[in-house]
Coordinates of C-alpha atoms and ligand atoms in Angstrom, one line a residue:
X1 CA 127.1 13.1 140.1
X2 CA 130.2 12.9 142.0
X3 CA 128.4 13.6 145.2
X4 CA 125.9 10.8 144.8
X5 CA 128.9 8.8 143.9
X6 CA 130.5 9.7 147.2
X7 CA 127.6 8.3 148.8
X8 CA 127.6 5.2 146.9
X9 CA 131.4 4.4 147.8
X10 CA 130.8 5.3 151.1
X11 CA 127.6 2.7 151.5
X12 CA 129.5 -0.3 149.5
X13 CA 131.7 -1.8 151.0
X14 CA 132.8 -4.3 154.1
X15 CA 129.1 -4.2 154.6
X16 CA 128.5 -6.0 151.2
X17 CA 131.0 -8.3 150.9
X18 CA 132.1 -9.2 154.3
X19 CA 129.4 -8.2 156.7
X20 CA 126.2 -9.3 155.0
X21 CA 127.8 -12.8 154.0
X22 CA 128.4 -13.1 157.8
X23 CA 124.9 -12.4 158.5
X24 CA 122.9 -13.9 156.2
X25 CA 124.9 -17.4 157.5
X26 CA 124.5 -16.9 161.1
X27 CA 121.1 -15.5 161.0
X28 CA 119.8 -18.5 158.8
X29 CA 119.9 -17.6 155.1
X30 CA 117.0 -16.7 152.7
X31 CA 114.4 -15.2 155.5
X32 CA 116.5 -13.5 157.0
X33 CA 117.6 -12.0 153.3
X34 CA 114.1 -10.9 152.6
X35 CA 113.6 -9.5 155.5
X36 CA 116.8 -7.4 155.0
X37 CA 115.3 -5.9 151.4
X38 CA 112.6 -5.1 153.1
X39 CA 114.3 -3.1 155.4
X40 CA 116.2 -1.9 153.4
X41 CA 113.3 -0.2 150.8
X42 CA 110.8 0.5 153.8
X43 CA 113.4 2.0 156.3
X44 CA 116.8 1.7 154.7
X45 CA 115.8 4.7 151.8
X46 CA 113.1 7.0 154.1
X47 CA 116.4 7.4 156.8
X48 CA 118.8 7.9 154.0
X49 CA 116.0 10.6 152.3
X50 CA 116.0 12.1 155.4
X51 CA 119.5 12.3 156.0
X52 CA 120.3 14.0 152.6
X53 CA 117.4 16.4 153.7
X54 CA 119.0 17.4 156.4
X55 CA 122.2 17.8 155.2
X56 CA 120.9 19.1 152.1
X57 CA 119.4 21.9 153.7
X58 CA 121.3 22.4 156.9
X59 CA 124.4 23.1 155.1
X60 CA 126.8 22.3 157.2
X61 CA 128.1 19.4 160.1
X62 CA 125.5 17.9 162.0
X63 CA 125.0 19.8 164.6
X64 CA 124.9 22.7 163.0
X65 CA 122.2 21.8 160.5
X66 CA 120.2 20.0 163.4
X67 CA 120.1 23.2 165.2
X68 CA 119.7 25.4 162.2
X69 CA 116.7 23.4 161.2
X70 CA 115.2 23.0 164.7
X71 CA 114.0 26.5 165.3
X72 CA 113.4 26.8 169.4
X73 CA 113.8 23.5 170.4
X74 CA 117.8 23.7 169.0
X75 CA 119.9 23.3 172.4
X76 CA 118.2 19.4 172.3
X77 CA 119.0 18.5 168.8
X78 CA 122.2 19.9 168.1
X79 CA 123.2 17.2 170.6
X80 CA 123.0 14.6 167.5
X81 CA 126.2 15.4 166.4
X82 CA 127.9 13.1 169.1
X83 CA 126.2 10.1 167.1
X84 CA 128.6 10.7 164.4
X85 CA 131.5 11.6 167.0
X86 CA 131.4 8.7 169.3
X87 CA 129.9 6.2 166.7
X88 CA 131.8 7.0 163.7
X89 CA 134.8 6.6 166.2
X90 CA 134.0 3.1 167.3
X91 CA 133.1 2.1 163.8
X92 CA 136.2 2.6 162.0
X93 CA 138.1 1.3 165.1
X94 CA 136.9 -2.5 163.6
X95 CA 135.9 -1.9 160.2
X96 CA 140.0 -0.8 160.3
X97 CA 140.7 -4.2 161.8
X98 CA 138.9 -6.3 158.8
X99 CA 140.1 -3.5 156.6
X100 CA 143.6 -4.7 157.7
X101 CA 142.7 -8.0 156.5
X102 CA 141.9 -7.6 153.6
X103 CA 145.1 -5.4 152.9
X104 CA 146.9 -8.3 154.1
X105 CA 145.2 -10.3 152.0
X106 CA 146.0 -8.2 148.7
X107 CA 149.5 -8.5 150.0
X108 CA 149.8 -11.9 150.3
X109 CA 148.2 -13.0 146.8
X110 CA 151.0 -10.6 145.6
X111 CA 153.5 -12.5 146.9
X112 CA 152.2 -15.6 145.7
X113 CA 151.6 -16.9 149.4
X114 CA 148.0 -17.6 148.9
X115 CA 148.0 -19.5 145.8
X116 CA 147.7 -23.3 145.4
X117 CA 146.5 -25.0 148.9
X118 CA 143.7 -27.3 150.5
X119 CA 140.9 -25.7 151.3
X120 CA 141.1 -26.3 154.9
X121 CA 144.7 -24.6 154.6
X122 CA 142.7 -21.5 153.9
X123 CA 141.1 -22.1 157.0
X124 CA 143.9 -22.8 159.5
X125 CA 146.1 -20.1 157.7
X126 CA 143.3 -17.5 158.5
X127 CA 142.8 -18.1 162.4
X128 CA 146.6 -18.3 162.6
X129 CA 146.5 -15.2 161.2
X130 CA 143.9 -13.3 163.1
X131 CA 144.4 -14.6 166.7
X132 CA 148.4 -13.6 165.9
X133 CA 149.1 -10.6 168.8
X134 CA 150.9 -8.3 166.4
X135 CA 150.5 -9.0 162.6
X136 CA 147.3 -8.1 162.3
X137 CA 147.6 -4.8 164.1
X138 CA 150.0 -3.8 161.6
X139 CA 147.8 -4.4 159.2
X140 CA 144.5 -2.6 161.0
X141 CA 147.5 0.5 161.5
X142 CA 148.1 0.4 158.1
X143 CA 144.6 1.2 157.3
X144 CA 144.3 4.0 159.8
X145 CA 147.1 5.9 158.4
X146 CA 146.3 5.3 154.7
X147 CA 142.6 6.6 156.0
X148 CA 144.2 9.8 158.2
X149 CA 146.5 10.7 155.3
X150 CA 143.5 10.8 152.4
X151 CA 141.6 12.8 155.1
X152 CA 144.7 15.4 156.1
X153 CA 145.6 15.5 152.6
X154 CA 141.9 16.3 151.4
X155 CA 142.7 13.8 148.7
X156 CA 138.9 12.6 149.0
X157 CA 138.6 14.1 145.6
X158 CA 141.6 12.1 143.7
X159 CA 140.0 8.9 145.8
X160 CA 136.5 9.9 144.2
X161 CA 137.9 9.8 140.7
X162 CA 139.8 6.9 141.2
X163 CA 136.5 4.7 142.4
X164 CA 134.4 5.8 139.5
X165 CA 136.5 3.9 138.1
X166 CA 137.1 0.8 140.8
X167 CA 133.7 0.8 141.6
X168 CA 132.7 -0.7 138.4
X169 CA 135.5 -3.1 138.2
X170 CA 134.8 -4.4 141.7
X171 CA 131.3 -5.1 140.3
X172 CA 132.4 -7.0 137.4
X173 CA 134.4 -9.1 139.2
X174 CA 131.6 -9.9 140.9
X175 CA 129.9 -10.6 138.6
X176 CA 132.4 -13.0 136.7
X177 CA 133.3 -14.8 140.5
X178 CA 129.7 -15.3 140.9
X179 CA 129.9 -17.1 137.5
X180 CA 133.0 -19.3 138.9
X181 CA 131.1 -20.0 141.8
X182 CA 128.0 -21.7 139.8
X183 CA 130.3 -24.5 138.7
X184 CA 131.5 -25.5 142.6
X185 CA 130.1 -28.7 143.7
X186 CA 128.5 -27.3 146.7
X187 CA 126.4 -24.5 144.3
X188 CA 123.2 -26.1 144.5
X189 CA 122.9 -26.0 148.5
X190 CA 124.2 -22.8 148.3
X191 CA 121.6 -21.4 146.4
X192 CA 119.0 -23.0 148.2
X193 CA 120.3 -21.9 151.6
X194 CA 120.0 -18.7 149.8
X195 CA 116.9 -18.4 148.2
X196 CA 114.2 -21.0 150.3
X197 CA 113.2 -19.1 153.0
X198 CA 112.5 -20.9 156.0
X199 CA 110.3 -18.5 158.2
X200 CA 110.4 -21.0 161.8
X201 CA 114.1 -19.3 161.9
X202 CA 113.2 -16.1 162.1
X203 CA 113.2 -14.9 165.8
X204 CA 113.3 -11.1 167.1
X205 CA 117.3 -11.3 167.1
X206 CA 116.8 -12.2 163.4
X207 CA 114.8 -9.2 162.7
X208 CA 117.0 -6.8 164.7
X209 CA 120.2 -8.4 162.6
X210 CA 118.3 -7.8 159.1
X211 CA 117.7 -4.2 160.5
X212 CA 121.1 -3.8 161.5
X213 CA 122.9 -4.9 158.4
X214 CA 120.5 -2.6 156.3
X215 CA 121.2 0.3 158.1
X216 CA 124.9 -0.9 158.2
X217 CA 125.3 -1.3 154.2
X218 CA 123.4 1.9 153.5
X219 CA 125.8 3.6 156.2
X220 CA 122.7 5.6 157.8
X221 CA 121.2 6.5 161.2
X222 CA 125.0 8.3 161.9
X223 CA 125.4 11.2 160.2
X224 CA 127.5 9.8 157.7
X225 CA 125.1 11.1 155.0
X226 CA 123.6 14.3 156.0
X227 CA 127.7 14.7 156.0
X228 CA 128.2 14.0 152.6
X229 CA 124.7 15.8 151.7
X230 CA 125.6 19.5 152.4
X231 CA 127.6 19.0 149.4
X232 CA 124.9 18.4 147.2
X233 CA 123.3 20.4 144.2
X234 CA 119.9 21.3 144.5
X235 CA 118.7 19.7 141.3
X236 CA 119.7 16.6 143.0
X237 CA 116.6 14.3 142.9
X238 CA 117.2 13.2 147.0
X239 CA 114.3 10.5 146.7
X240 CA 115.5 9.1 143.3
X241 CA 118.9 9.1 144.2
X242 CA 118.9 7.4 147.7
X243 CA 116.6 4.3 145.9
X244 CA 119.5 4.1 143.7
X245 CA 122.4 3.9 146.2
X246 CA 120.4 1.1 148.1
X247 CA 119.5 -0.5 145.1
X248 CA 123.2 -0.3 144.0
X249 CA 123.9 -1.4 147.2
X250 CA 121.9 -4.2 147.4
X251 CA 123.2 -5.5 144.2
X252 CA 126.4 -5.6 145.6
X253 CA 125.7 -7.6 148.9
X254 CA 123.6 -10.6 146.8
X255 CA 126.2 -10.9 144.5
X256 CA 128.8 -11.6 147.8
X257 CA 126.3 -13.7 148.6
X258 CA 126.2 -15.9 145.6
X259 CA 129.8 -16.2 145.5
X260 CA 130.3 -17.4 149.4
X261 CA 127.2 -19.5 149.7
X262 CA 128.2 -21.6 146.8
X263 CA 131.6 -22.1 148.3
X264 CA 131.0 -22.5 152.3
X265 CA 129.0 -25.3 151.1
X266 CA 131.8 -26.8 148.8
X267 CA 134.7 -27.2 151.4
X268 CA 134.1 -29.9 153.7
X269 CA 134.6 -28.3 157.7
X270 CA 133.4 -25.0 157.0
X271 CA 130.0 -24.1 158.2
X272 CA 127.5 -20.9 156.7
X273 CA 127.4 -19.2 160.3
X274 CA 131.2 -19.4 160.4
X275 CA 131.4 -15.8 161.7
X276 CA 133.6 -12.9 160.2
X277 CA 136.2 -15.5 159.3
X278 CA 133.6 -16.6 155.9
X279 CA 135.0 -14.5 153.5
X280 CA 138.5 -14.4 154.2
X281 CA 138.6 -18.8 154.3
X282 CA 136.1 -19.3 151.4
X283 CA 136.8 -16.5 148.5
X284 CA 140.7 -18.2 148.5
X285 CA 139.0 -21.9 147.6
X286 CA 137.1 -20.0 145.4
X287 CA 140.2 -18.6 143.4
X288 CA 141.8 -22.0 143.6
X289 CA 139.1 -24.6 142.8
X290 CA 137.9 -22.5 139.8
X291 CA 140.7 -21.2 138.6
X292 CA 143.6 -23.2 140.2
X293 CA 144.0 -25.1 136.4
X294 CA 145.6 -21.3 134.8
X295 CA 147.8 -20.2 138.1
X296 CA 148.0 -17.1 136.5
X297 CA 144.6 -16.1 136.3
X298 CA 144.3 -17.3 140.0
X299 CA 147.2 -15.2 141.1
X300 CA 145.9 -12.4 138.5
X301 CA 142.4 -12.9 140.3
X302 CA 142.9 -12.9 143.8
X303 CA 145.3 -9.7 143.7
X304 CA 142.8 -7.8 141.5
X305 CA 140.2 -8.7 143.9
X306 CA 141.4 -8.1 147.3
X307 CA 142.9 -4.4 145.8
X308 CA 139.7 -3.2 144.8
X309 CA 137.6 -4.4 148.0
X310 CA 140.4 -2.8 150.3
X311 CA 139.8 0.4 147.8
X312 CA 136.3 -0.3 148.6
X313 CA 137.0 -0.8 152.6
X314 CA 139.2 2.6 152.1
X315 CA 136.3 4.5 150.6
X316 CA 134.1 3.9 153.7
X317 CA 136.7 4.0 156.3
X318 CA 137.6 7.5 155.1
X319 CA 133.8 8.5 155.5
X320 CA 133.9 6.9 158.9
X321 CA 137.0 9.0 159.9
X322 CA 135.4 12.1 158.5
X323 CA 132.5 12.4 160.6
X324 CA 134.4 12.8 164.0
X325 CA 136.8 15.0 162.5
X326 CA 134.1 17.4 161.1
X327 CA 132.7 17.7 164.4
X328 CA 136.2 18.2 165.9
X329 CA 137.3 20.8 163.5
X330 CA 133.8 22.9 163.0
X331 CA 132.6 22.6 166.8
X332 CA 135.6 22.8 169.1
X333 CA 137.8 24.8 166.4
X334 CA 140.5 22.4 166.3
X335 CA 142.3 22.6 162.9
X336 CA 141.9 19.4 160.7
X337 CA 145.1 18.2 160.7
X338 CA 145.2 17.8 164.8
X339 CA 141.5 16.6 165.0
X340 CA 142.2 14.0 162.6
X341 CA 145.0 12.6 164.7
X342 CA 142.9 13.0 168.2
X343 CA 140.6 10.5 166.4
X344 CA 143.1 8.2 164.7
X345 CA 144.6 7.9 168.2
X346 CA 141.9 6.5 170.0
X347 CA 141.1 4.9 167.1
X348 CA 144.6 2.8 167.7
X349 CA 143.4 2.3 170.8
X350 CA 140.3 0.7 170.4
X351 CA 141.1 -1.1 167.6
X352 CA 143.9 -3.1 168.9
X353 CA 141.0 -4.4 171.7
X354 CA 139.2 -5.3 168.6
X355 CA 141.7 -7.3 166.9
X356 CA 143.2 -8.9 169.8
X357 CA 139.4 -10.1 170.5
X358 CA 140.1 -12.8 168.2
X359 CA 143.1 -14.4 170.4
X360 CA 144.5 -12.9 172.7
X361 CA 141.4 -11.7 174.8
X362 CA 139.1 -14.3 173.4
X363 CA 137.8 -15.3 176.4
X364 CA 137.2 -12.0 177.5
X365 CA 133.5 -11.8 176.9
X366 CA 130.2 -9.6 178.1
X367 CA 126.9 -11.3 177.9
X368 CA 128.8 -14.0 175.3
X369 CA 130.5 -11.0 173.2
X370 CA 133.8 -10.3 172.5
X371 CA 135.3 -6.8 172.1
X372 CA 135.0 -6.4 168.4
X373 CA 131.7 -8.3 168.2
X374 CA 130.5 -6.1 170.6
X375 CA 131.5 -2.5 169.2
X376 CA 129.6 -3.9 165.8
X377 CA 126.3 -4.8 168.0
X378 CA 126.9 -1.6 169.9
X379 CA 127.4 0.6 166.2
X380 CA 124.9 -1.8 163.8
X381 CA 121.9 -2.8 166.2
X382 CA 121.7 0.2 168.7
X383 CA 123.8 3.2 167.5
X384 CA 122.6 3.4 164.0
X385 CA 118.7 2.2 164.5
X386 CA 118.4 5.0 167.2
X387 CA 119.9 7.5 165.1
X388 CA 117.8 6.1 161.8
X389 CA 115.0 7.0 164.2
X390 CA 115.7 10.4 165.7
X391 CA 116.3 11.5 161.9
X392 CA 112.9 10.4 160.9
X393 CA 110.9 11.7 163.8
X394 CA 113.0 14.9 163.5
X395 CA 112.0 15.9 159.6
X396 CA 109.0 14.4 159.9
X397 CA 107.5 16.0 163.7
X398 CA 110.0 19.0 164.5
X399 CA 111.0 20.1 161.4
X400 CA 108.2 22.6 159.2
X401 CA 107.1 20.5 156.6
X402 CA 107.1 23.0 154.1
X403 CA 111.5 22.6 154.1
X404 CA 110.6 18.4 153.9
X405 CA 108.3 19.4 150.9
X406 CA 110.3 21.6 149.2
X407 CA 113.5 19.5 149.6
X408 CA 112.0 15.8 148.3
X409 CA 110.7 18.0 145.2
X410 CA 113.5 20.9 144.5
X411 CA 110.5 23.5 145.3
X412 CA 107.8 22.0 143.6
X413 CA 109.7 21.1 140.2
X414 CA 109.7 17.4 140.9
X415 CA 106.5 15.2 140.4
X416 CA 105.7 11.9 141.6
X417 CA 103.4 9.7 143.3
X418 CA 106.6 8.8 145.3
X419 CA 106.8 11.8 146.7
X420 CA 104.1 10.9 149.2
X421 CA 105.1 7.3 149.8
X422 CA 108.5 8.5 151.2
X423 CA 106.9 11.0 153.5
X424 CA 104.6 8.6 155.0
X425 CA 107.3 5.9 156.2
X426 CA 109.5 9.0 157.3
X427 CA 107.0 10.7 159.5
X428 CA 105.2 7.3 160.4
X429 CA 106.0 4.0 159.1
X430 CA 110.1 4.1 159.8
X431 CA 110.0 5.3 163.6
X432 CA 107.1 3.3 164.4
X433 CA 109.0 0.0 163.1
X434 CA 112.1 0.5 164.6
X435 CA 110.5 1.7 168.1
X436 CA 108.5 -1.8 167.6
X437 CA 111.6 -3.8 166.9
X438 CA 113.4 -2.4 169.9
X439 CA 110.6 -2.6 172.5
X440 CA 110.2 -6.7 171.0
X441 CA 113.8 -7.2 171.7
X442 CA 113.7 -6.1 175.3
X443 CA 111.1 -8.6 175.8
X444 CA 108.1 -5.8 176.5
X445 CA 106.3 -7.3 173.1
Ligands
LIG501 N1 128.2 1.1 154.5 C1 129.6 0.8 154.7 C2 129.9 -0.6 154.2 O1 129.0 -1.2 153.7 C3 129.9 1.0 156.2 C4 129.6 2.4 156.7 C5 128.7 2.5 157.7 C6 130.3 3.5 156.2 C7 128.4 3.8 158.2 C8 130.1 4.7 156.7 C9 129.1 4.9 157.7 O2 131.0 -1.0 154.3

């Protein structure tokens, strides 16, 4: 149970609430959405399955259990383990940045500063903030301490209990903002940029985004969950349990989107593809227009609500720093405490690039992207797809498929026409789709 709930806190997050919003309004809306559950059921759970295979029955880091799995052909595969060394790296260094963001955020509905404006103060008030040189950094800092101290302290446990708890509250509130957002003025365009699909938008970059942001919100295709995996019971039902996470998942990400849709399209000036800014200029509006009669509820609102999605943030920033760290600590010796600072270091490093990529270097771009849009394209659309696919092709070609059998069915005690499903899209369906998708995007198809 808590293992499987490790995985869940370490796929919801950012991805849900901040990243798929962002997507779904730059990419177009409802196609793009369906396209996305798609992915996510058809390639989304097979990776994941895998991934908790591996793990499952490697029993140990990365490259330990690719090697220990791969018989002769080991000195090749244990070379996966720089995925989640050089990815997870890059990916905390901006999920920390928006991370910051929303701890700023918490803080500032604290103090009161966010209650009571215009909607378009919202707006202003956020690009002030984020193109600022230094206050965000402190912020994004914040977050990388708060992350290295859980994971030098090996407090993942007391963060564990604390989210069974914060992960069902986050989903409430959810649930009851989606509820405010019916009654905005803009809800019934929101829902129908939403829900009607318009298939003339969807182009190959569309398709590669929907398989990005599945990958992204499932946090697979990096190691993250073969990771978590080796911790794993073997009556754990791996095929049960990954449908659940996504679907869990999912849930999550459509409710964000029912909230922000709802909203972008009530505040005059603000546009769905808006970019990462959505969340963080819409979800205040929210708090105000709805609630703005009771100003305690919208104070006691917006501070409950930007707590638990920076617990969430924390929860899978603390995966993100574990996976570099593992490899640090089991493959080059290092002890914990000292490979968790070699990380955070760079990851100081790289993440001030990010943040300052939305002022100070704006305008330094490559092929039309700025630093942090480009470590996300780098991480969601190449890193994790590639991974997602040497996964696949590795339990379903190199591996004997006697360990895939006896894994997806605890030796034979399991039973279910699923069973067979899940095996064909890992050894043929997943890596023929992604190969596909790639090769189209290069321009070959
Ligand atoms: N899935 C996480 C989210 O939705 C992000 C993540 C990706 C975490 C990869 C760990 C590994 O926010």
């Amino acid at each position: 149970m808590g293992a499987i709930l490790a995985a869940a806190g370490s796929a919801v997050g950012l991805g849900n609430v901040w990243r798929f919003p962002t997507e779904t309004g730059t990419s177009g809306g409802a196609a793009f959405i369906i396209i996305y559950i798609v992915f996510m059921l058809l390639l989304g759970v097979p990776i994941m399955v895998s991934e908790f295979t591996i793990g499952r029955h490697g029993h140990s880091d990365v490259s330990r259990a690719y090697s220990l799995m791969a018989g002769d052909k080991k000195s090749l595969w244990r070379h996966m383990s720089l995925i989640p060394l050089i990815g997870g790296t890059i990916l905390l260094s901006y999920y920390a940045v928006v991370a910051g963001w929303t701890l700023y955020y918490s803080f500032a509905s604290l103090s009161g500063n966010m209650l009571g404006k215009e909607s378009m103060q919202y707006v202003e008030d956020f690009i002030s903030f984020s193109s600022d040189p230094f206050r965000p950094l402190v912020w994004t800092y914040l977050i990388l301490f708060l992350t290295s101290f859980v994971v030098v302290k090996g407090v993942q446990k007391g963060i564990e209990r604390s989210s069974k708890l914060m992960m069902p509250l986050l989903f409430l509130f959810l649930v009851v903002l989606m509820v405010c957002s019916m009654f905005l003025p803009g809800a019934a365009k929101g829902y129908a940029f939403m829900l009607y699909p318009d298939f003339s938008k969807i182009t190959s970059k569309v398709i590669l985004s929907a398989m990005g942001q599945a990958f992204f919100s499932l946090s697979v295709g990096i190691g993250c969950l073969c990771t978590y995996a080796c911790y794993f019971r073997k009556d754990v039902n791996l095929v049960n349990d990954g449908f659940k996470v996504a679907c869990i998942d999912t849930l999550v990400a459509l409710c964000a989107g029912f909230i922000i849709f709802p909203a972008v399209f009530s505040i005059d000036g603000v546009e769905p593809n808006a970019g990462p800014s959505l969340v963080f200029i819409t979800l205040p509006s929210v708090f105000h227009q709805v609630l703005g009669a009771v100003p305690m509820l919208e104070y006691g609102f917006s501070v409950l609500f930007y707590l638990l999605l920076m617990m969430a943030a924390l929860t899978s920033s603390i995966s993100m720093l574990e996976m570099p760290t593992a490899y640090l600590h089991k493959e080059l010796k290092l002890s914990r405490g000292v490979s968790v600072v070699i990380v955070t270091v760079v990851c100081i490093a790289l993440s001030t690039v990010c943040s300052l990529s939305f002022g100070y270097f704006k305008d330094f771009t490559v092929c039309g992207l700025g630093f942090f849009d480009l470590c996300d394209f780098f991480i969601a659309k190449i890193v994790m797809p590639v991974g997602g696919f040497l996964s696949c092709v590795f339990l379903g070609w190199i591996v004997d498929e006697k360990i895939m059998n006896a894994e997806l069915t605890n030796g034979g005690t399991l039973r279910s026409p699923l069973y067979g499903i899940i095996r064909f899209l890992i050894r043929y369906f997943a890596p023929v789709c992604i190969f596909l998708i790639f090769v189209n995007e290069l321009g070959i198809l």
